[in-house]
């Protein structure tokens, strides 16, 4: 099953008259491009799948119960924002959770949680067994393997992913910002979208903390805390702001960048190719930094701190 770590509704905003987006990537140091429908890009097969039928969880429970409803609710909230309508409390929560999910749902996060995350759980079980089990008794890991296969990994994913998305400090920070847009004319250069689309500047406690998210070739979403920063961003010349936003998207790109057309995106990317991915930090390295500091004893805190800037 295709699981989109960049939501289809966001990708669709870049589709051309043929219903396709222009996809860019780097192979052997060279820029390559192709055209895909939003359905067939920005995904990995079974990215959120879990194997836990023994405990009553279907393999697609995260997609059905978490990401699909989250994206559907975000669409409604975004449409209201674009119409400058008042948001309900549910709308506000939906857009906040969506922004929070954009880093959590990335392949490197899932890869870490499936591997090292499961190993941590097994370590905790082994430590408990060493204190409580007698000689020859079945270990907790063996018991789970025989009676509830897949439960250790599944329970971890099914619990920690929603907790990471709804983490208090992240959602309170994002939700407390002023949300607004910069709109651009058809004569201005178009925005591009990276596979890590949400960008922020400053720490969560910084009075000038700002988030940025392209939501279409002609529309850039901001969340700002400071009136000074809002004024600066509002007054930057369109071409300059678009160039800055596109360089930020390129620096945040892990594997893919999308555009509404080949030109001028291809020329811009080629001119700035050395910037591709320079700001990308893999979740694994961030998590290991926190774990090596002893934070692993609080499992939830460790994972939250490592979520690409989700510093608790």
PDB file of C-alpha atoms in Angstrom:
ATOM      1  CA  UNK A   1       0.000   0.000   0.000  1.00  0.00           C
ATOM      2  CA  UNK A   2       1.271   3.484  -0.860  1.00  0.00           C
ATOM      3  CA  UNK A   3       1.858   5.588   2.247  1.00  0.00           C
ATOM      4  CA  UNK A   4       2.556   9.237   1.453  1.00  0.00           C
ATOM      5  CA  UNK A   5       5.018  11.006   3.712  1.00  0.00           C
ATOM      6  CA  UNK A   6       4.314  14.134   1.660  1.00  0.00           C
ATOM      7  CA  UNK A   7       0.504  14.279   1.541  1.00  0.00           C
ATOM      8  CA  UNK A   8      -1.204  13.984  -1.827  1.00  0.00           C
ATOM      9  CA  UNK A   9      -3.367  17.037  -1.220  1.00  0.00           C
ATOM     10  CA  UNK A  10      -0.229  19.148  -0.862  1.00  0.00           C
ATOM     11  CA  UNK A  11       1.420  17.672  -3.951  1.00  0.00           C
ATOM     12  CA  UNK A  12      -1.743  18.249  -5.996  1.00  0.00           C
ATOM     13  CA  UNK A  13      -1.279  21.976  -5.576  1.00  0.00           C
ATOM     14  CA  UNK A  14       1.775  21.696  -7.840  1.00  0.00           C
ATOM     15  CA  UNK A  15       0.202  19.563 -10.573  1.00  0.00           C
ATOM     16  CA  UNK A  16       0.148  20.977 -14.094  1.00  0.00           C
ATOM     17  CA  UNK A  17      -2.618  20.878 -16.694  1.00  0.00           C
ATOM     18  CA  UNK A  18      -1.863  17.193 -17.296  1.00  0.00           C
ATOM     19  CA  UNK A  19      -2.438  16.410 -13.617  1.00  0.00           C
ATOM     20  CA  UNK A  20       1.250  15.722 -12.963  1.00  0.00           C
ATOM     21  CA  UNK A  21       3.964  17.305 -10.861  1.00  0.00           C
ATOM     22  CA  UNK A  22       7.522  17.829 -12.046  1.00  0.00           C
ATOM     23  CA  UNK A  23       9.835  15.731  -9.890  1.00  0.00           C
ATOM     24  CA  UNK A  24      13.529  16.468  -9.397  1.00  0.00           C
ATOM     25  CA  UNK A  25      16.201  14.331  -7.786  1.00  0.00           C
ATOM     26  CA  UNK A  26      19.968  13.924  -7.761  1.00  0.00           C
ATOM     27  CA  UNK A  27      21.764  10.842  -9.085  1.00  0.00           C
ATOM     28  CA  UNK A  28      25.552  10.588  -9.213  1.00  0.00           C
ATOM     29  CA  UNK A  29      25.771  14.302  -8.551  1.00  0.00           C
ATOM     30  CA  UNK A  30      23.543  15.236 -11.495  1.00  0.00           C
ATOM     31  CA  UNK A  31      20.029  16.621 -11.526  1.00  0.00           C
ATOM     32  CA  UNK A  32      17.390  14.305 -13.005  1.00  0.00           C
ATOM     33  CA  UNK A  33      13.717  14.997 -13.579  1.00  0.00           C
ATOM     34  CA  UNK A  34      10.474  13.269 -14.471  1.00  0.00           C
ATOM     35  CA  UNK A  35       6.726  13.826 -14.286  1.00  0.00           C
ATOM     36  CA  UNK A  36       4.446  11.907 -11.920  1.00  0.00           C
ATOM     37  CA  UNK A  37       0.905  12.130 -10.679  1.00  0.00           C
ATOM     38  CA  UNK A  38       0.687  12.999  -6.972  1.00  0.00           C
ATOM     39  CA  UNK A  39      -0.535   9.458  -6.340  1.00  0.00           C
ATOM     40  CA  UNK A  40       2.778   8.061  -7.573  1.00  0.00           C
ATOM     41  CA  UNK A  41       5.329  10.233  -5.820  1.00  0.00           C
ATOM     42  CA  UNK A  42       6.171  11.268  -2.268  1.00  0.00           C
ATOM     43  CA  UNK A  43       5.403   7.821  -0.886  1.00  0.00           C
ATOM     44  CA  UNK A  44       6.932   4.533   0.193  1.00  0.00           C
ATOM     45  CA  UNK A  45       5.158   1.214   0.073  1.00  0.00           C
ATOM     46  CA  UNK A  46       3.929   0.151   3.517  1.00  0.00           C
ATOM     47  CA  UNK A  47       5.865   2.932   5.221  1.00  0.00           C
ATOM     48  CA  UNK A  48       3.500   2.955   8.210  1.00  0.00           C
ATOM     49  CA  UNK A  49       2.558  -0.720   8.053  1.00  0.00           C
ATOM     50  CA  UNK A  50       2.769  -2.800  11.201  1.00  0.00           C
ATOM     51  CA  UNK A  51       2.483  -6.563  11.673  1.00  0.00           C
ATOM     52  CA  UNK A  52       0.376  -7.131  14.734  1.00  0.00           C
ATOM     53  CA  UNK A  53      -2.698  -9.128  13.856  1.00  0.00           C
ATOM     54  CA  UNK A  54      -2.219 -11.139  17.043  1.00  0.00           C
ATOM     55  CA  UNK A  55      -3.088  -8.093  19.144  1.00  0.00           C
ATOM     56  CA  UNK A  56      -5.986  -7.005  16.967  1.00  0.00           C
ATOM     57  CA  UNK A  57      -4.257  -4.253  14.982  1.00  0.00           C
ATOM     58  CA  UNK A  58      -4.441  -4.277  11.199  1.00  0.00           C
ATOM     59  CA  UNK A  59      -1.272  -3.602   9.228  1.00  0.00           C
ATOM     60  CA  UNK A  60      -2.663  -0.271   7.992  1.00  0.00           C
ATOM     61  CA  UNK A  61      -3.902   1.009  11.357  1.00  0.00           C
ATOM     62  CA  UNK A  62      -1.564   4.031  11.377  1.00  0.00           C
ATOM     63  CA  UNK A  63      -2.631   5.061   7.881  1.00  0.00           C
ATOM     64  CA  UNK A  64      -6.358   4.569   8.579  1.00  0.00           C
ATOM     65  CA  UNK A  65      -6.516   5.891  12.116  1.00  0.00           C
ATOM     66  CA  UNK A  66      -3.832   8.573  12.119  1.00  0.00           C
ATOM     67  CA  UNK A  67      -2.546   9.935   8.814  1.00  0.00           C
ATOM     68  CA  UNK A  68      -5.614   9.774   6.557  1.00  0.00           C
ATOM     69  CA  UNK A  69      -7.940  11.524   9.045  1.00  0.00           C
ATOM     70  CA  UNK A  70      -5.189  13.994   9.887  1.00  0.00           C
ATOM     71  CA  UNK A  71      -4.716  14.955   6.218  1.00  0.00           C
ATOM     72  CA  UNK A  72      -8.456  15.130   5.541  1.00  0.00           C
ATOM     73  CA  UNK A  73      -8.994  17.475   8.472  1.00  0.00           C
ATOM     74  CA  UNK A  74      -5.996  19.576   7.434  1.00  0.00           C
ATOM     75  CA  UNK A  75      -7.479  20.112   3.960  1.00  0.00           C
ATOM     76  CA  UNK A  76     -10.633  21.612   5.470  1.00  0.00           C
ATOM     77  CA  UNK A  77      -8.656  23.855   7.809  1.00  0.00           C
ATOM     78  CA  UNK A  78      -6.345  25.056   5.037  1.00  0.00           C
ATOM     79  CA  UNK A  79      -9.252  25.904   2.762  1.00  0.00           C
ATOM     80  CA  UNK A  80     -10.723  28.048   5.529  1.00  0.00           C
ATOM     81  CA  UNK A  81      -7.390  29.750   6.098  1.00  0.00           C
ATOM     82  CA  UNK A  82      -7.137  30.539   2.403  1.00  0.00           C
ATOM     83  CA  UNK A  83     -10.645  32.009   2.401  1.00  0.00           C
ATOM     84  CA  UNK A  84      -9.719  34.052   5.500  1.00  0.00           C
ATOM     85  CA  UNK A  85     -12.544  32.435   7.443  1.00  0.00           C
ATOM     86  CA  UNK A  86     -12.522  32.056  11.202  1.00  0.00           C
ATOM     87  CA  UNK A  87     -11.237  28.675  12.319  1.00  0.00           C
ATOM     88  CA  UNK A  88     -13.066  26.546  14.832  1.00  0.00           C
ATOM     89  CA  UNK A  89     -11.093  24.977  17.660  1.00  0.00           C
ATOM     90  CA  UNK A  90     -11.138  21.686  15.743  1.00  0.00           C
ATOM     91  CA  UNK A  91      -9.798  23.421  12.620  1.00  0.00           C
ATOM     92  CA  UNK A  92      -6.998  24.999  14.619  1.00  0.00           C
ATOM     93  CA  UNK A  93      -6.054  21.659  16.156  1.00  0.00           C
ATOM     94  CA  UNK A  94      -6.209  19.936  12.752  1.00  0.00           C
ATOM     95  CA  UNK A  95      -3.783  22.349  11.088  1.00  0.00           C
ATOM     96  CA  UNK A  96      -1.459  22.294  14.094  1.00  0.00           C
ATOM     97  CA  UNK A  97      -1.333  18.493  14.125  1.00  0.00           C
ATOM     98  CA  UNK A  98      -0.775  18.424  10.364  1.00  0.00           C
ATOM     99  CA  UNK A  99       2.240  20.719  10.595  1.00  0.00           C
ATOM    100  CA  UNK A 100       3.619  18.645  13.450  1.00  0.00           C
ATOM    101  CA  UNK A 101       3.194  15.450  11.420  1.00  0.00           C
ATOM    102  CA  UNK A 102       5.264  16.624   8.455  1.00  0.00           C
ATOM    103  CA  UNK A 103       8.552  15.669  10.119  1.00  0.00           C
ATOM    104  CA  UNK A 104       7.286  12.733  12.162  1.00  0.00           C
ATOM    105  CA  UNK A 105       5.948  10.847   9.132  1.00  0.00           C
ATOM    106  CA  UNK A 106       9.272  10.882   7.250  1.00  0.00           C
ATOM    107  CA  UNK A 107      10.955   7.577   6.253  1.00  0.00           C
ATOM    108  CA  UNK A 108      14.033   8.170   8.412  1.00  0.00           C
ATOM    109  CA  UNK A 109      11.839   8.506  11.513  1.00  0.00           C
ATOM    110  CA  UNK A 110       9.961   5.288  10.779  1.00  0.00           C
ATOM    111  CA  UNK A 111      13.216   3.511  10.007  1.00  0.00           C
ATOM    112  CA  UNK A 112      14.653   4.512  13.363  1.00  0.00           C
ATOM    113  CA  UNK A 113      11.543   3.569  15.330  1.00  0.00           C
ATOM    114  CA  UNK A 114      11.366   0.152  13.660  1.00  0.00           C
ATOM    115  CA  UNK A 115      15.006  -0.667  14.335  1.00  0.00           C
ATOM    116  CA  UNK A 116      16.578   1.061  17.313  1.00  0.00           C
ATOM    117  CA  UNK A 117      13.173   1.736  18.858  1.00  0.00           C
ATOM    118  CA  UNK A 118      12.380  -1.971  18.965  1.00  0.00           C
ATOM    119  CA  UNK A 119      15.840  -2.718  20.321  1.00  0.00           C
ATOM    120  CA  UNK A 120      15.266  -0.304  23.184  1.00  0.00           C
ATOM    121  CA  UNK A 121      12.038  -2.048  24.136  1.00  0.00           C
ATOM    122  CA  UNK A 122      13.819  -5.392  24.068  1.00  0.00           C
ATOM    123  CA  UNK A 123      16.577  -3.966  26.245  1.00  0.00           C
ATOM    124  CA  UNK A 124      14.046  -2.759  28.817  1.00  0.00           C
ATOM    125  CA  UNK A 125      12.373  -6.176  28.837  1.00  0.00           C
ATOM    126  CA  UNK A 126      15.713  -7.932  29.264  1.00  0.00           C
ATOM    127  CA  UNK A 127      16.662  -5.654  32.161  1.00  0.00           C
ATOM    128  CA  UNK A 128      13.354  -6.400  33.865  1.00  0.00           C
ATOM    129  CA  UNK A 129      13.752 -10.138  33.218  1.00  0.00           C
ATOM    130  CA  UNK A 130      17.192 -10.129  34.800  1.00  0.00           C
ATOM    131  CA  UNK A 131      15.646  -8.894  38.032  1.00  0.00           C
ATOM    132  CA  UNK A 132      12.538 -11.083  38.092  1.00  0.00           C
ATOM    133  CA  UNK A 133      13.012 -14.347  36.155  1.00  0.00           C
ATOM    134  CA  UNK A 134      14.477 -17.532  37.539  1.00  0.00           C
ATOM    135  CA  UNK A 135      16.818 -19.944  35.709  1.00  0.00           C
ATOM    136  CA  UNK A 136      15.248 -21.592  32.668  1.00  0.00           C
ATOM    137  CA  UNK A 137      12.175 -19.368  32.569  1.00  0.00           C
ATOM    138  CA  UNK A 138      11.005 -17.991  29.215  1.00  0.00           C
ATOM    139  CA  UNK A 139      12.131 -14.425  28.581  1.00  0.00           C
ATOM    140  CA  UNK A 140       9.597 -11.681  27.935  1.00  0.00           C
ATOM    141  CA  UNK A 141      10.828 -11.302  24.365  1.00  0.00           C
ATOM    142  CA  UNK A 142      10.394 -15.035  23.741  1.00  0.00           C
ATOM    143  CA  UNK A 143       6.915 -14.954  25.244  1.00  0.00           C
ATOM    144  CA  UNK A 144       5.852 -12.064  22.998  1.00  0.00           C
ATOM    145  CA  UNK A 145       7.379 -13.806  19.984  1.00  0.00           C
ATOM    146  CA  UNK A 146       5.392 -16.989  20.591  1.00  0.00           C
ATOM    147  CA  UNK A 147       2.123 -15.520  21.842  1.00  0.00           C
ATOM    148  CA  UNK A 148       1.877 -12.029  20.316  1.00  0.00           C
ATOM    149  CA  UNK A 149       4.210 -11.915  17.311  1.00  0.00           C
ATOM    150  CA  UNK A 150       4.924  -8.389  16.164  1.00  0.00           C
ATOM    151  CA  UNK A 151       3.482  -6.882  19.323  1.00  0.00           C
ATOM    152  CA  UNK A 152       6.686  -5.255  20.579  1.00  0.00           C
ATOM    153  CA  UNK A 153       7.283  -3.290  17.390  1.00  0.00           C
ATOM    154  CA  UNK A 154       3.616  -2.653  16.672  1.00  0.00           C
ATOM    155  CA  UNK A 155       2.736  -1.298  20.084  1.00  0.00           C
ATOM    156  CA  UNK A 156       5.704   1.029  19.958  1.00  0.00           C
ATOM    157  CA  UNK A 157       4.783   2.449  16.542  1.00  0.00           C
ATOM    158  CA  UNK A 158       1.065   2.628  17.269  1.00  0.00           C
ATOM    159  CA  UNK A 159       1.683   4.550  20.478  1.00  0.00           C
ATOM    160  CA  UNK A 160       4.728   6.705  19.885  1.00  0.00           C
ATOM    161  CA  UNK A 161       3.772   8.120  16.446  1.00  0.00           C
ATOM    162  CA  UNK A 162       0.536   9.780  17.666  1.00  0.00           C
ATOM    163  CA  UNK A 163       2.338  10.989  20.794  1.00  0.00           C
ATOM    164  CA  UNK A 164       5.077  12.581  18.734  1.00  0.00           C
ATOM    165  CA  UNK A 165       2.531  14.349  16.523  1.00  0.00           C
ATOM    166  CA  UNK A 166       0.533  15.648  19.486  1.00  0.00           C
ATOM    167  CA  UNK A 167       3.527  16.441  21.694  1.00  0.00           C
ATOM    168  CA  UNK A 168       2.531  19.309  23.979  1.00  0.00           C
ATOM    169  CA  UNK A 169       5.418  21.700  23.395  1.00  0.00           C
ATOM    170  CA  UNK A 170       5.362  21.251  19.624  1.00  0.00           C
ATOM    171  CA  UNK A 171       1.623  21.771  19.273  1.00  0.00           C
ATOM    172  CA  UNK A 172       1.522  24.636  21.767  1.00  0.00           C
ATOM    173  CA  UNK A 173       4.348  26.374  19.914  1.00  0.00           C
ATOM    174  CA  UNK A 174       2.865  25.912  16.435  1.00  0.00           C
ATOM    175  CA  UNK A 175      -0.667  26.647  17.579  1.00  0.00           C
ATOM    176  CA  UNK A 176       0.239  29.898  19.333  1.00  0.00           C
ATOM    177  CA  UNK A 177       1.779  31.520  16.247  1.00  0.00           C
ATOM    178  CA  UNK A 178       0.039  33.982  13.962  1.00  0.00           C
ATOM    179  CA  UNK A 179      -0.802  32.161  10.715  1.00  0.00           C
ATOM    180  CA  UNK A 180      -0.792  34.073   7.449  1.00  0.00           C
ATOM    181  CA  UNK A 181       0.200  33.925   3.771  1.00  0.00           C
ATOM    182  CA  UNK A 182       2.278  35.743   1.214  1.00  0.00           C
ATOM    183  CA  UNK A 183       0.583  35.607  -2.173  1.00  0.00           C
ATOM    184  CA  UNK A 184       2.547  35.914  -5.413  1.00  0.00           C
ATOM    185  CA  UNK A 185       1.580  36.988  -8.914  1.00  0.00           C
ATOM    186  CA  UNK A 186       1.682  34.812 -12.016  1.00  0.00           C
ATOM    187  CA  UNK A 187       4.578  36.940 -13.223  1.00  0.00           C
ATOM    188  CA  UNK A 188       6.661  36.046 -10.146  1.00  0.00           C
ATOM    189  CA  UNK A 189       8.881  32.943 -10.055  1.00  0.00           C
ATOM    190  CA  UNK A 190       7.017  29.884  -8.701  1.00  0.00           C
ATOM    191  CA  UNK A 191       7.713  28.219  -5.375  1.00  0.00           C
ATOM    192  CA  UNK A 192       9.061  24.669  -5.206  1.00  0.00           C
ATOM    193  CA  UNK A 193       8.231  21.976  -2.644  1.00  0.00           C
ATOM    194  CA  UNK A 194      10.721  19.666  -0.941  1.00  0.00           C
ATOM    195  CA  UNK A 195      10.150  16.258   0.631  1.00  0.00           C
ATOM    196  CA  UNK A 196      10.700  17.891   4.028  1.00  0.00           C
ATOM    197  CA  UNK A 197       8.335  20.791   3.392  1.00  0.00           C
ATOM    198  CA  UNK A 198       8.094  22.466   6.794  1.00  0.00           C
ATOM    199  CA  UNK A 199      10.948  24.766   7.816  1.00  0.00           C
ATOM    200  CA  UNK A 200      11.450  26.816  10.950  1.00  0.00           C
ATOM    201  CA  UNK A 201      13.888  29.395  12.227  1.00  0.00           C
ATOM    202  CA  UNK A 202      14.975  29.676  15.851  1.00  0.00           C
ATOM    203  CA  UNK A 203      14.286  27.575  18.909  1.00  0.00           C
ATOM    204  CA  UNK A 204      10.810  27.051  20.287  1.00  0.00           C
ATOM    205  CA  UNK A 205      11.427  29.623  23.043  1.00  0.00           C
ATOM    206  CA  UNK A 206      12.926  32.201  20.690  1.00  0.00           C
ATOM    207  CA  UNK A 207      10.719  35.324  20.511  1.00  0.00           C
ATOM    208  CA  UNK A 208      11.377  35.437  16.752  1.00  0.00           C
ATOM    209  CA  UNK A 209      10.540  31.765  16.118  1.00  0.00           C
ATOM    210  CA  UNK A 210       9.024  31.384  12.632  1.00  0.00           C
ATOM    211  CA  UNK A 211       7.719  28.526  10.505  1.00  0.00           C
ATOM    212  CA  UNK A 212       7.440  28.439   6.729  1.00  0.00           C
ATOM    213  CA  UNK A 213       5.527  26.054   4.459  1.00  0.00           C
ATOM    214  CA  UNK A 214       4.975  26.406   0.695  1.00  0.00           C
ATOM    215  CA  UNK A 215       1.385  25.397  -0.005  1.00  0.00           C
ATOM    216  CA  UNK A 216       1.303  26.126  -3.714  1.00  0.00           C
ATOM    217  CA  UNK A 217       3.463  27.638  -6.460  1.00  0.00           C
ATOM    218  CA  UNK A 218       2.042  31.086  -5.665  1.00  0.00           C
ATOM    219  CA  UNK A 219       1.369  30.888  -1.931  1.00  0.00           C
ATOM    220  CA  UNK A 220       3.685  30.695   1.077  1.00  0.00           C
ATOM    221  CA  UNK A 221       2.367  29.982   4.570  1.00  0.00           C
ATOM    222  CA  UNK A 222       4.005  31.559   7.613  1.00  0.00           C
ATOM    223  CA  UNK A 223       3.585  31.157  11.331  1.00  0.00           C
ATOM    224  CA  UNK A 224       5.181  34.051  13.197  1.00  0.00           C
ATOM    225  CA  UNK A 225       5.514  35.013  16.841  1.00  0.00           C
ATOM    226  CA  UNK A 226       7.076  38.435  16.338  1.00  0.00           C
ATOM    227  CA  UNK A 227       5.380  41.430  14.722  1.00  0.00           C
ATOM    228  CA  UNK A 228       8.834  42.587  13.661  1.00  0.00           C
ATOM    229  CA  UNK A 229       9.477  39.360  11.713  1.00  0.00           C
ATOM    230  CA  UNK A 230       5.997  39.492  10.193  1.00  0.00           C
ATOM    231  CA  UNK A 231       6.633  43.028   8.983  1.00  0.00           C
ATOM    232  CA  UNK A 232      10.010  42.078   7.509  1.00  0.00           C
ATOM    233  CA  UNK A 233       8.575  39.061   5.674  1.00  0.00           C
ATOM    234  CA  UNK A 234       5.608  41.106   4.453  1.00  0.00           C
ATOM    235  CA  UNK A 235       7.851  43.760   2.909  1.00  0.00           C
ATOM    236  CA  UNK A 236      10.535  41.670   1.211  1.00  0.00           C
ATOM    237  CA  UNK A 237      10.268  41.971  -2.561  1.00  0.00           C
ATOM    238  CA  UNK A 238       8.416  38.947  -3.999  1.00  0.00           C
ATOM    239  CA  UNK A 239      11.301  37.712  -6.157  1.00  0.00           C
ATOM    240  CA  UNK A 240      13.716  37.927  -3.219  1.00  0.00           C
ATOM    241  CA  UNK A 241      11.379  36.149  -0.807  1.00  0.00           C
ATOM    242  CA  UNK A 242      10.619  33.401  -3.326  1.00  0.00           C
ATOM    243  CA  UNK A 243      14.325  32.855  -3.964  1.00  0.00           C
ATOM    244  CA  UNK A 244      14.973  32.617  -0.220  1.00  0.00           C
ATOM    245  CA  UNK A 245      12.082  30.212   0.281  1.00  0.00           C
ATOM    246  CA  UNK A 246      13.194  28.045  -2.636  1.00  0.00           C
ATOM    247  CA  UNK A 247      16.777  27.912  -1.380  1.00  0.00           C
ATOM    248  CA  UNK A 248      15.419  26.857   2.005  1.00  0.00           C
ATOM    249  CA  UNK A 249      13.329  24.124   0.377  1.00  0.00           C
ATOM    250  CA  UNK A 250      16.329  22.909  -1.598  1.00  0.00           C
ATOM    251  CA  UNK A 251      18.553  22.839   1.497  1.00  0.00           C
ATOM    252  CA  UNK A 252      15.857  20.856   3.324  1.00  0.00           C
ATOM    253  CA  UNK A 253      15.369  18.305   0.543  1.00  0.00           C
ATOM    254  CA  UNK A 254      16.295  14.731   1.386  1.00  0.00           C
ATOM    255  CA  UNK A 255      15.618  13.014  -1.954  1.00  0.00           C
ATOM    256  CA  UNK A 256      12.942  14.865  -3.894  1.00  0.00           C
ATOM    257  CA  UNK A 257      11.827  18.331  -4.951  1.00  0.00           C
ATOM    258  CA  UNK A 258       8.624  19.097  -6.865  1.00  0.00           C
ATOM    259  CA  UNK A 259       7.623  21.987  -9.097  1.00  0.00           C
ATOM    260  CA  UNK A 260       4.636  22.961 -11.209  1.00  0.00           C
ATOM    261  CA  UNK A 261       6.778  23.105 -14.366  1.00  0.00           C
ATOM    262  CA  UNK A 262      10.295  22.294 -15.538  1.00  0.00           C
ATOM    263  CA  UNK A 263      11.243  25.924 -16.032  1.00  0.00           C
ATOM    264  CA  UNK A 264      12.313  27.991 -14.173  1.00  0.00           C
ATOM    265  CA  UNK A 265      12.594  25.342 -11.430  1.00  0.00           C
ATOM    266  CA  UNK A 266      15.260  23.317 -13.226  1.00  0.00           C
ATOM    267  CA  UNK A 267      17.443  26.350 -13.850  1.00  0.00           C
ATOM    268  CA  UNK A 268      17.110  27.458 -10.229  1.00  0.00           C
ATOM    269  CA  UNK A 269      17.914  24.006  -8.826  1.00  0.00           C
ATOM    270  CA  UNK A 270      20.907  23.547 -11.123  1.00  0.00           C
ATOM    271  CA  UNK A 271      22.261  26.954 -10.127  1.00  0.00           C
ATOM    272  CA  UNK A 272      21.926  26.032  -6.437  1.00  0.00           C
ATOM    273  CA  UNK A 273      22.599  22.294  -6.636  1.00  0.00           C
ATOM    274  CA  UNK A 274      25.383  22.435  -4.037  1.00  0.00           C
ATOM    275  CA  UNK A 275      22.759  23.532  -1.505  1.00  0.00           C
ATOM    276  CA  UNK A 276      20.660  20.379  -1.988  1.00  0.00           C
ATOM    277  CA  UNK A 277      20.132  18.716   1.384  1.00  0.00           C
ATOM    278  CA  UNK A 278      22.738  20.723   3.311  1.00  0.00           C
ATOM    279  CA  UNK A 279      20.305  21.296   6.198  1.00  0.00           C
ATOM    280  CA  UNK A 280      19.071  17.701   6.393  1.00  0.00           C
ATOM    281  CA  UNK A 281      19.895  15.922   9.640  1.00  0.00           C
ATOM    282  CA  UNK A 282      18.851  12.298   9.846  1.00  0.00           C
ATOM    283  CA  UNK A 283      16.557  11.414  12.720  1.00  0.00           C
ATOM    284  CA  UNK A 284      18.843   8.539  13.673  1.00  0.00           C
ATOM    285  CA  UNK A 285      21.786  10.798  14.510  1.00  0.00           C
ATOM    286  CA  UNK A 286      19.628  13.171  16.540  1.00  0.00           C
ATOM    287  CA  UNK A 287      18.061  10.302  18.444  1.00  0.00           C
ATOM    288  CA  UNK A 288      21.438   8.747  19.168  1.00  0.00           C
ATOM    289  CA  UNK A 289      22.719  12.043  20.554  1.00  0.00           C
ATOM    290  CA  UNK A 290      19.826  12.145  22.984  1.00  0.00           C
ATOM    291  CA  UNK A 291      20.062   8.478  23.874  1.00  0.00           C
ATOM    292  CA  UNK A 292      23.810   8.609  24.478  1.00  0.00           C
ATOM    293  CA  UNK A 293      23.197  11.474  26.898  1.00  0.00           C
ATOM    294  CA  UNK A 294      21.074   9.159  29.021  1.00  0.00           C
ATOM    295  CA  UNK A 295      17.740  10.587  27.915  1.00  0.00           C
ATOM    296  CA  UNK A 296      16.762   7.103  26.680  1.00  0.00           C
ATOM    297  CA  UNK A 297      15.498   6.329  30.171  1.00  0.00           C
ATOM    298  CA  UNK A 298      12.488   8.472  29.312  1.00  0.00           C
ATOM    299  CA  UNK A 299      11.593   6.788  26.024  1.00  0.00           C
ATOM    300  CA  UNK A 300       8.953   9.236  24.951  1.00  0.00           C
ATOM    301  CA  UNK A 301      11.080  12.275  25.737  1.00  0.00           C
ATOM    302  CA  UNK A 302      14.041  10.847  23.857  1.00  0.00           C
ATOM    303  CA  UNK A 303      12.085  10.261  20.689  1.00  0.00           C
ATOM    304  CA  UNK A 304      10.320  13.608  20.882  1.00  0.00           C
ATOM    305  CA  UNK A 305      13.590  15.449  21.324  1.00  0.00           C
ATOM    306  CA  UNK A 306      15.032  13.727  18.300  1.00  0.00           C
ATOM    307  CA  UNK A 307      12.210  14.491  15.884  1.00  0.00           C
ATOM    308  CA  UNK A 308      14.126  16.909  13.710  1.00  0.00           C
ATOM    309  CA  UNK A 309      13.790  19.866  16.015  1.00  0.00           C
ATOM    310  CA  UNK A 310      11.001  18.595  18.244  1.00  0.00           C
ATOM    311  CA  UNK A 311      12.992  19.583  21.336  1.00  0.00           C
ATOM    312  CA  UNK A 312      11.005  18.907  24.473  1.00  0.00           C
TER     313      UNK A 312
END
